[in-house]
Coordinates of C-alpha atoms in Angstrom, one line a residue:
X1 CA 0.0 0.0 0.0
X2 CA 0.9 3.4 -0.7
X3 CA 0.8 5.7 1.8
X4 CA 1.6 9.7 1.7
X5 CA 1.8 10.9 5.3
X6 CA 1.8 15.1 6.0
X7 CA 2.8 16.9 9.2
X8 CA 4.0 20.4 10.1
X9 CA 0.8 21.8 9.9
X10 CA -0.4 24.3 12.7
X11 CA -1.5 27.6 13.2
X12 CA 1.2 30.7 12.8
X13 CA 0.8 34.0 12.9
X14 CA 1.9 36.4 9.9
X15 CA 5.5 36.9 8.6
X16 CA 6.1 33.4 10.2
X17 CA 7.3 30.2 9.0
X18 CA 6.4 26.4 8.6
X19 CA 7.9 23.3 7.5
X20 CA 5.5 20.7 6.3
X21 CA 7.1 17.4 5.8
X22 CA 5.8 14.4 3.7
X23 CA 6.9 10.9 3.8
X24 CA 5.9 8.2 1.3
X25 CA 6.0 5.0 1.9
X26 CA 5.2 1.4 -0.2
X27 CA 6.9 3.0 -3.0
X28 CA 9.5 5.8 -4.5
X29 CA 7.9 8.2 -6.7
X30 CA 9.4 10.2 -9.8
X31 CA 7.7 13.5 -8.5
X32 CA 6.3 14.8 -5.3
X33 CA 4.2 17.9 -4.5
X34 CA 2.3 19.9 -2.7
X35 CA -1.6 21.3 -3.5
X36 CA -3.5 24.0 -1.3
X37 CA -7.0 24.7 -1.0
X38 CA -8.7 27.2 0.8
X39 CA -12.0 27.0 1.7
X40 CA -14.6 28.3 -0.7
X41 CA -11.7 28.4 -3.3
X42 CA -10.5 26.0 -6.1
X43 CA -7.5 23.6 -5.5
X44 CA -4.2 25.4 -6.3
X45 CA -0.8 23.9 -6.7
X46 CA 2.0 25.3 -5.1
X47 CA 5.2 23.3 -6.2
X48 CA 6.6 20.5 -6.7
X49 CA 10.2 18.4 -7.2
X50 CA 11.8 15.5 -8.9
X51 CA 15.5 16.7 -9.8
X52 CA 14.0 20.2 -11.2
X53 CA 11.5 22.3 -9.1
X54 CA 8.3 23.9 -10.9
X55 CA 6.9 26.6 -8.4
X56 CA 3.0 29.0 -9.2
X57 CA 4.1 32.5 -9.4
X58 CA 2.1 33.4 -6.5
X59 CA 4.5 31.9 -4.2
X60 CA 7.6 31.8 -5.5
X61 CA 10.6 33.6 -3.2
X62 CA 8.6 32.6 0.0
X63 CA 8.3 29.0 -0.4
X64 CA 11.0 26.4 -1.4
X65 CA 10.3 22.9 -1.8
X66 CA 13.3 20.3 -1.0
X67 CA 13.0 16.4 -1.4
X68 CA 15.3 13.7 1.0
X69 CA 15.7 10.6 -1.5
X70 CA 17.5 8.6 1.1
X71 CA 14.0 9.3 3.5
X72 CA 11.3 9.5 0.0
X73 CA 10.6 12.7 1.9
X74 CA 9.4 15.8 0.4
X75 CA 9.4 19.6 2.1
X76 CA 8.1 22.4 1.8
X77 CA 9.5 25.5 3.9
X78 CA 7.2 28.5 3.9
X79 CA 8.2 32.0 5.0
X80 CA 6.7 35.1 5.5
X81 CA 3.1 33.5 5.9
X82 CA 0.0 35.3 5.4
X83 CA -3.5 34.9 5.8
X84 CA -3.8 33.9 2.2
X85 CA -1.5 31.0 2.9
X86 CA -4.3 29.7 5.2
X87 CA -5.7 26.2 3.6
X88 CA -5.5 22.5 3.7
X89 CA -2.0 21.3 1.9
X90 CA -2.0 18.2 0.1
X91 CA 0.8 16.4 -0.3
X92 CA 1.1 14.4 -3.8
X93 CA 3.1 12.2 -5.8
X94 CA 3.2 11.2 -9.8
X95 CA 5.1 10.8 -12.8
X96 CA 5.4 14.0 -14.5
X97 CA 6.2 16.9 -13.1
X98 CA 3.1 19.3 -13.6
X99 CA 1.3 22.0 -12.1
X100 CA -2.4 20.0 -13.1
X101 CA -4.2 18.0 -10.2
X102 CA -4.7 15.3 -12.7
X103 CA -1.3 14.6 -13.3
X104 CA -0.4 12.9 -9.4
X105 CA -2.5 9.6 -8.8
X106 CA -1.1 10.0 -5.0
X107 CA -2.4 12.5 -2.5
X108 CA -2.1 12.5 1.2
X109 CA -4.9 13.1 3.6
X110 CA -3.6 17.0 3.9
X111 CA -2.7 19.0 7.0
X112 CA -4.0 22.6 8.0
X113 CA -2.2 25.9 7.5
X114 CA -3.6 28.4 9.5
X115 CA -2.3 32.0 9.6
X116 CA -3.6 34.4 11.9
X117 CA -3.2 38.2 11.4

């Protein structure tokens, strides 16, 4: 069984940071990610890794995704946090390295951003 497994997730207040880790076990994957979704809103992608990184212009220079091969660990380290950042983040995994949902046939069970003001 596959199994992608978030944590990091909490609530921060603005201008702070958070490392959300993701560990995948039952297999290694070509590419791993990480989605957002806000409630109310559509689901967004926010970067992902396999040896390039692909980031959405919207949060680009505050966020950096990093991946551990020896661990099948992916990481995403977010900085100057704002109450926009606040959703659920999905961690995901697939072939291809993509900015479309439909693209990762992985996804975790997400953990909560919160940013308080």
């Amino acid at each position: 069984q596959v199994q992608l497994v978030e944590s990091g997730g909490g609530l921060v207040q603005a201008g702070g940071s958070l490392r959300l880790s993701c560990a995948a076990s039952g297999r290694t994957f070509l590419v791993m990610g990480w989605f957002r979704q806000a409630p109310g809103k559509e689901r967004e992608f926010v970067a992902a890794i396999n040896w390039s990184s692909l980031y959405a212009d919207s949060v680009q220079g505050r966020i950096t995704i990093s991946r551990d091969g020896a661990k099948n660990t992916v990481y995403l380290q977010m900085n100057a946090l704002k109450p926009e950042d606040t959703a659920d983040y999905y961690c995901v995994a697939g072939p291809h390295l993509s900015s479309r949902a439909g693209q990762y046939n992985y996804w975790g069970q997400g953990t909560q951003v919160t940013v308080s003001s």
